[in-house]
mmCIF file of C-alpha atoms in Angstrom:
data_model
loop_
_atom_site.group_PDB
_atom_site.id
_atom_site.type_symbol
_atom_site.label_atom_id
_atom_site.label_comp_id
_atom_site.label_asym_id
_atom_site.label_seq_id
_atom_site.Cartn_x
_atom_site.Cartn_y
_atom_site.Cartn_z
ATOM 1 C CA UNK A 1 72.307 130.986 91.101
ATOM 2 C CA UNK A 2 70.989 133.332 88.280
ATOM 3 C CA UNK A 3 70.013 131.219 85.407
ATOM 4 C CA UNK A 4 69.376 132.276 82.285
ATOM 5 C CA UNK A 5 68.162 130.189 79.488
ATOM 6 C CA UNK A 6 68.012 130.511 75.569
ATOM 7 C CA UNK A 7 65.615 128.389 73.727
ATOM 8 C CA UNK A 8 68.318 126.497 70.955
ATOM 9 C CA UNK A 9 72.048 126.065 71.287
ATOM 10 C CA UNK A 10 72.008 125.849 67.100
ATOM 11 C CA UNK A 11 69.800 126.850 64.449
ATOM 12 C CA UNK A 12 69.503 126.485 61.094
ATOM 13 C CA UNK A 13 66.900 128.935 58.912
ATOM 14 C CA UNK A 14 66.709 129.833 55.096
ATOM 15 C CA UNK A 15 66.590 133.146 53.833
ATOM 16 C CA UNK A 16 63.527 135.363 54.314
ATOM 17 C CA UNK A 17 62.014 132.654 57.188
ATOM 18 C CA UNK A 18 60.819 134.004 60.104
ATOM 19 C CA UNK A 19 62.940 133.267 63.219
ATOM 20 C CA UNK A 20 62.351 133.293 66.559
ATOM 21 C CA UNK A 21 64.769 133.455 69.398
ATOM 22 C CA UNK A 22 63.072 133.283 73.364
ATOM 23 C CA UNK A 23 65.128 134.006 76.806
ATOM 24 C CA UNK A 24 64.194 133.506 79.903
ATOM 25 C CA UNK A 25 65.409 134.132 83.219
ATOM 26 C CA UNK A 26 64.615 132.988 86.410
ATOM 27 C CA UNK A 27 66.221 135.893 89.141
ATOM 28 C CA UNK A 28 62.998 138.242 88.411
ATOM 29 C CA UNK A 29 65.479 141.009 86.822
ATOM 30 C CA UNK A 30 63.950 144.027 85.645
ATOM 31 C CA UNK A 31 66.265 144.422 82.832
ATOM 32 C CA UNK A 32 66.802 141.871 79.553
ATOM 33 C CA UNK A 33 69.093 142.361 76.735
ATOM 34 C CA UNK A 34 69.705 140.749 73.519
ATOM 35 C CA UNK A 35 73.203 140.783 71.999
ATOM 36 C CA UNK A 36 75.246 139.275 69.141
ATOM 37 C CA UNK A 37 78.722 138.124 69.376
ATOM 38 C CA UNK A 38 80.906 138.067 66.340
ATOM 39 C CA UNK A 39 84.578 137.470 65.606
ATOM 40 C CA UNK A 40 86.679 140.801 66.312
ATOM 41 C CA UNK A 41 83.643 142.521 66.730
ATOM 42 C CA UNK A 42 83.245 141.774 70.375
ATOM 43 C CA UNK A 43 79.235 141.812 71.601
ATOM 44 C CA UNK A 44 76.888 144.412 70.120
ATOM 45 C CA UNK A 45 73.536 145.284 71.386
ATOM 46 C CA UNK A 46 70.371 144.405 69.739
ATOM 47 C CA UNK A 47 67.855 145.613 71.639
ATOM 48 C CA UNK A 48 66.962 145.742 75.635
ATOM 49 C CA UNK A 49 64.161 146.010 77.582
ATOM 50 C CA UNK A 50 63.768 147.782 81.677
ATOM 51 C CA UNK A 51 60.491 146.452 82.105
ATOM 52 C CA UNK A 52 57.354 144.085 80.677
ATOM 53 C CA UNK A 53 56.440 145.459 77.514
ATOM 54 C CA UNK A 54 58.747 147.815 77.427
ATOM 55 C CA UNK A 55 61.736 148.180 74.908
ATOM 56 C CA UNK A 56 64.732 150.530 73.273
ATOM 57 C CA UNK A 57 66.894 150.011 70.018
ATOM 58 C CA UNK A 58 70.748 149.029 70.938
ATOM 59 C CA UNK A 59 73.340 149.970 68.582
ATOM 60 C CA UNK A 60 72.022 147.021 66.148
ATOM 61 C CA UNK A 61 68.557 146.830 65.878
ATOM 62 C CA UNK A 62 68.120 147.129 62.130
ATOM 63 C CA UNK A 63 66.474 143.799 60.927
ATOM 64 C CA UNK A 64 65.439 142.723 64.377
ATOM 65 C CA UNK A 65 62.443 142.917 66.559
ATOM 66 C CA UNK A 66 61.649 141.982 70.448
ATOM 67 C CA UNK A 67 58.765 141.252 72.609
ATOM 68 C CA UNK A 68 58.557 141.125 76.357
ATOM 69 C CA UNK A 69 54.719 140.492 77.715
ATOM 70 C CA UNK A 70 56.398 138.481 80.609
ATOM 71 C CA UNK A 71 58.946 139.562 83.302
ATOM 72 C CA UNK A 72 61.129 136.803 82.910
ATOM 73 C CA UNK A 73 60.860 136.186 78.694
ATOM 74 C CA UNK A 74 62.326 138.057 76.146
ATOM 75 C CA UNK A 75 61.888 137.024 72.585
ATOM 76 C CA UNK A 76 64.184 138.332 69.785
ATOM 77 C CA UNK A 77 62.310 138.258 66.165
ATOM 78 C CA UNK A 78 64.080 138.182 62.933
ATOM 79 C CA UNK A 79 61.131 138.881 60.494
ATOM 80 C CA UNK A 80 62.844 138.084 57.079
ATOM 81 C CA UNK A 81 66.704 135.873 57.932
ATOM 82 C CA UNK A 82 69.287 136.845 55.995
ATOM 83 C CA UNK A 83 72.797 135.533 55.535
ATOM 84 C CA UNK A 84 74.320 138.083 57.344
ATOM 85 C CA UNK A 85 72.296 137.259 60.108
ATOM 86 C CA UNK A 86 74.450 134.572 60.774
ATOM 87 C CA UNK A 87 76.130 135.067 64.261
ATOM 88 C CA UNK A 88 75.904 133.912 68.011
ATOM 89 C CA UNK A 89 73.173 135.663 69.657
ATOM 90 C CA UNK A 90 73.488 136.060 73.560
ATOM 91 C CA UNK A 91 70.483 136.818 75.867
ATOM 92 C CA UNK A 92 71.494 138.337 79.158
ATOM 93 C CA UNK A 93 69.291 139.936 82.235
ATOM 94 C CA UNK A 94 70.402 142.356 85.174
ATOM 95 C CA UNK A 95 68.943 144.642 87.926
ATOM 96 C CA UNK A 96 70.054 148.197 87.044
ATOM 97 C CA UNK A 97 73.572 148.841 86.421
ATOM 98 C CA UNK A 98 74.875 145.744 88.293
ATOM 99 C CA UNK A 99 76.301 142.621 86.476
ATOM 100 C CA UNK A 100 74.660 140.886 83.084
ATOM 101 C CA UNK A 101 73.969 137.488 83.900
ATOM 102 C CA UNK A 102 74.219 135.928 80.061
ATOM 103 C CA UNK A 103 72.673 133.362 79.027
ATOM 104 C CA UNK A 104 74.623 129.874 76.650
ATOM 105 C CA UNK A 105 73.889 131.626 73.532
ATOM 106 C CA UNK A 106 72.259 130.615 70.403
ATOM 107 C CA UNK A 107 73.952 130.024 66.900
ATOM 108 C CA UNK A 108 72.363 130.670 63.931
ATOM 109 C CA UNK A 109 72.958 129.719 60.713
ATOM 110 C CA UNK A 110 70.960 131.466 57.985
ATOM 111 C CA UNK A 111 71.312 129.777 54.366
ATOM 112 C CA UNK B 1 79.586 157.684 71.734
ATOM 113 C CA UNK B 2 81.500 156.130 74.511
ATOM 114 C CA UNK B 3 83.377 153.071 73.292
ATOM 115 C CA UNK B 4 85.744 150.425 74.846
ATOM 116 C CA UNK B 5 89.013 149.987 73.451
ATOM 117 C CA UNK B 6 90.699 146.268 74.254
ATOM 118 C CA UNK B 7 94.607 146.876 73.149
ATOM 119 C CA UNK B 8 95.447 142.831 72.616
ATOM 120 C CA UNK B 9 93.068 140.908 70.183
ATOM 121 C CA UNK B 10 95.540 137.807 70.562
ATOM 122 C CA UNK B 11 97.710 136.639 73.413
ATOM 123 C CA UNK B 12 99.653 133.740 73.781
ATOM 124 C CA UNK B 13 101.498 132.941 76.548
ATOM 125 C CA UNK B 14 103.088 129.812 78.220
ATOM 126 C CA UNK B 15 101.584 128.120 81.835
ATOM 127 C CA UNK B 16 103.303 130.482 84.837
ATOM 128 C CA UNK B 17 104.098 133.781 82.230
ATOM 129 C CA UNK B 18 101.979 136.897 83.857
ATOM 130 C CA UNK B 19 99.086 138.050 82.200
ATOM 131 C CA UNK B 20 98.298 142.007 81.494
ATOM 132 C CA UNK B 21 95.572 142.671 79.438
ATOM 133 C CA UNK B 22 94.669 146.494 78.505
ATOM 134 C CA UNK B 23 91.474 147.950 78.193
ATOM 135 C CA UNK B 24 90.466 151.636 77.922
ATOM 136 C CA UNK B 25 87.283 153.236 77.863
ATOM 137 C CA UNK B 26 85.513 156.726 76.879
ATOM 138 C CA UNK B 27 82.970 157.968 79.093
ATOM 139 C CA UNK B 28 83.296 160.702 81.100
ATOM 140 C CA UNK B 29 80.781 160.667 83.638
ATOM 141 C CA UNK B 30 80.269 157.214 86.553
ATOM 142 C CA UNK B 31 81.137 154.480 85.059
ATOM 143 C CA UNK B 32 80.760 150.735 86.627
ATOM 144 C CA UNK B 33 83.812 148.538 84.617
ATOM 145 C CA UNK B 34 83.517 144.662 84.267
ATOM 146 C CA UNK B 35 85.726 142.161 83.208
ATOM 147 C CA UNK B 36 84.190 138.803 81.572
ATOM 148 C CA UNK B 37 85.249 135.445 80.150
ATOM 149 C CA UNK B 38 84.436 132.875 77.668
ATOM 150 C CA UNK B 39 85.911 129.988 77.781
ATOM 151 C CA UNK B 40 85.746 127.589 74.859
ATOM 152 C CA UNK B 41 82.349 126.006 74.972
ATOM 153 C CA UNK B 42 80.773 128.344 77.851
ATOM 154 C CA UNK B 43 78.758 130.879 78.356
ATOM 155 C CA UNK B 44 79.831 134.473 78.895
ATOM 156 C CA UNK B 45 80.434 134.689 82.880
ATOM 157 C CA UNK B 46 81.512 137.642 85.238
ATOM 158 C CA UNK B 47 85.505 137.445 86.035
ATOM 159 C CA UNK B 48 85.767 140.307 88.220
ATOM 160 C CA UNK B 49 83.528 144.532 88.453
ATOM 161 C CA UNK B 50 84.702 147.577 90.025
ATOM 162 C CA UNK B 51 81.801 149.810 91.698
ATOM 163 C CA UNK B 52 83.384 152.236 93.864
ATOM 164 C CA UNK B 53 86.108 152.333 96.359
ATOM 165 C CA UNK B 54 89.392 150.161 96.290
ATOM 166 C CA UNK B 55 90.607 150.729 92.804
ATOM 167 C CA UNK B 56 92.547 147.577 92.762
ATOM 168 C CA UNK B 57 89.781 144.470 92.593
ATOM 169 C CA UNK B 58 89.992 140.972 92.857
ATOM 170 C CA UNK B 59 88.087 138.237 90.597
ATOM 171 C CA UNK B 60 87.562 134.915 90.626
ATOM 172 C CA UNK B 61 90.998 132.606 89.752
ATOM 173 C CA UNK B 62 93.374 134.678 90.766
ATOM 174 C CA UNK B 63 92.691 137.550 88.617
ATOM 175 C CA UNK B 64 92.515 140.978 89.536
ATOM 176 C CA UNK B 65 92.254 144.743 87.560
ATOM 177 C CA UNK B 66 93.164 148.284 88.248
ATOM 178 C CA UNK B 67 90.546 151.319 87.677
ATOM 179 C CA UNK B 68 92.861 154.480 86.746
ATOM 180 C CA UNK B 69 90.297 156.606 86.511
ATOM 181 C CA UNK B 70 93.074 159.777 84.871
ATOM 182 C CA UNK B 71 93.704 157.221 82.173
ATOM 183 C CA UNK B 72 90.075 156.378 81.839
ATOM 184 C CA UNK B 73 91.815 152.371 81.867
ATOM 185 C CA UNK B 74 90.576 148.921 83.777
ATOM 186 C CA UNK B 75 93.649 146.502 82.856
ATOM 187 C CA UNK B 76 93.368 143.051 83.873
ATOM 188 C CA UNK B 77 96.105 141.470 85.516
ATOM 189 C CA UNK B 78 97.412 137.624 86.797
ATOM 190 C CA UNK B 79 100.976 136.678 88.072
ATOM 191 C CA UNK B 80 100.717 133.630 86.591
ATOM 192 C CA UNK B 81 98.116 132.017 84.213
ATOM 193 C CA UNK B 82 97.451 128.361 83.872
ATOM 194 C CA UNK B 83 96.376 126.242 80.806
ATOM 195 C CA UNK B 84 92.658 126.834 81.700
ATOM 196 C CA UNK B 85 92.637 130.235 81.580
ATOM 197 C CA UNK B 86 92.764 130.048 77.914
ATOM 198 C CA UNK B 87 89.737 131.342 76.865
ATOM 199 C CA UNK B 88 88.041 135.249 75.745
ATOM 200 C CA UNK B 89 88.075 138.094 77.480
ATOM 201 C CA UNK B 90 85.949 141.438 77.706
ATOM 202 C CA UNK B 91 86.382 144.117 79.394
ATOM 203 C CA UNK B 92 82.816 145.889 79.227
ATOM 204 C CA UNK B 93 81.637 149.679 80.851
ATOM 205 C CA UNK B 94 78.022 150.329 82.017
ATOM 206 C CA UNK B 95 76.601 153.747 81.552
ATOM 207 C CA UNK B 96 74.050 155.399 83.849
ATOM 208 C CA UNK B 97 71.265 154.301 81.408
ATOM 209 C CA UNK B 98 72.583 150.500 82.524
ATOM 210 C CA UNK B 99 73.881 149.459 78.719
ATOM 211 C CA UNK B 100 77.104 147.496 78.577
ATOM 212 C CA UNK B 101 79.204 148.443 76.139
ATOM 213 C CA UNK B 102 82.026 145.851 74.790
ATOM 214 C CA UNK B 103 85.372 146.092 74.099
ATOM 215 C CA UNK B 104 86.052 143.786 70.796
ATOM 216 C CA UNK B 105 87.873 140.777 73.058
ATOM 217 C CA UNK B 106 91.332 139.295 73.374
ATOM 218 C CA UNK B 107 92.117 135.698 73.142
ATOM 219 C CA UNK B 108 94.310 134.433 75.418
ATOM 220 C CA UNK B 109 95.678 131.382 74.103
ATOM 221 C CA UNK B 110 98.103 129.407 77.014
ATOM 222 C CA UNK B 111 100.159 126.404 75.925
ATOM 223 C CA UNK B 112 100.959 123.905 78.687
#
């Protein structure tokens, strides 16, 4: 079984704190992706990465930063929290256009 | 851009009613189309993907979705839903570059 694992369940952080969310994933995928899931919004895309240090801007990725030095890990930075950070963030990995295997998610709370 | 459409944000339905839930996508070119579910408390897991071939495909519990490729649609589909299969649904489309792209969910609500 693919798992994929996300650092914190919940999270608390006050504006303008540095936050750090780490994935990792134990099916050596080539792909990662960061996501975040809210209400009536469905999932958006953060960022993703195809390969170890490499990485490309989703359709979100204003606010955000990500670092992969390791196949399996793939960290999602938020330099400076802000409120409307607040969301569920979802870490998922995949070979190349096959199934996402997502990981439990992480909720944030930024105050 | 292409973009998924889900038609239902909110279902509810009682234990043995049949399920059809619409999505539509824009894309023109391959597509690979994926259904997945949340259920309260989870974690986002595959229901059911369409690569090639049979258009009709079968998921896990009984569900199953049709690709029409002419009306560019992947509607999911179940003859009869149970109190557990309340939960969220995406349908989701994977370019050639390998991004998924969402539709915004439906919640399917079920009372016993």
């Amino acid at each position: 079984d693919v798992k994929v694992t996300q650092s914190s369940r919940y999270l608390v952080k006050r504006t303008g704190e540095k936050v750090f969310l780490e994935c990792v994933q134990d099916m050596d995928h080539e792909n990662m992706f960061w996501y975040r899931q809210d209400p009536g919004l469905g999932l958006r895309l953060i960022y993703f990465s195809y390969d170890v240090k490499m990485k490309e801007k989703g359709d979100i990725p204003e606010g955000y930063s990500v670092s992969r030095e390791k196949k399996e890990r793939f960290s999602l930075i938020l330099e400076s929290a802000s409120t409307n950070q607040t969301s569920m963030y979802l870490c998922a990995s995949s070979r190349l256009r096959v199934e996402q295997y997502f990981g439990p998610g992480t909720r944030l709370t930024v105050t | 851009a292409q973009s998924v459409s889900q038609h239902n944000h909110h279902v509810i339905l009682s234990e043995a009613a049949s399920l059809e839930l619409g999505c539509n996508y824009s894309y023109g070119g391959t597509v690979n189309l994926f259904w997945y579910v949340q259920y309260p408390g989870q974690h986002l897991q595959l229901l059911l993907k369409y690569f090639s071939g049979d258009p009709l495909v079968k998921g896990i519990k009984g569900f199953e979705a049709e690709f029409i490729k002419s009306k560019f649609s992947f509607n999911l589909r179940k003859p009869s839903v149970q109190w557990s299969d309340t939960a969220e649904y995406f349908c989701a489309v994977n370019d050639h570059t390998g991004k998924l792209i969402f539709g915004q969910g439906t919640t399917l609500q079920v009372k016993p």
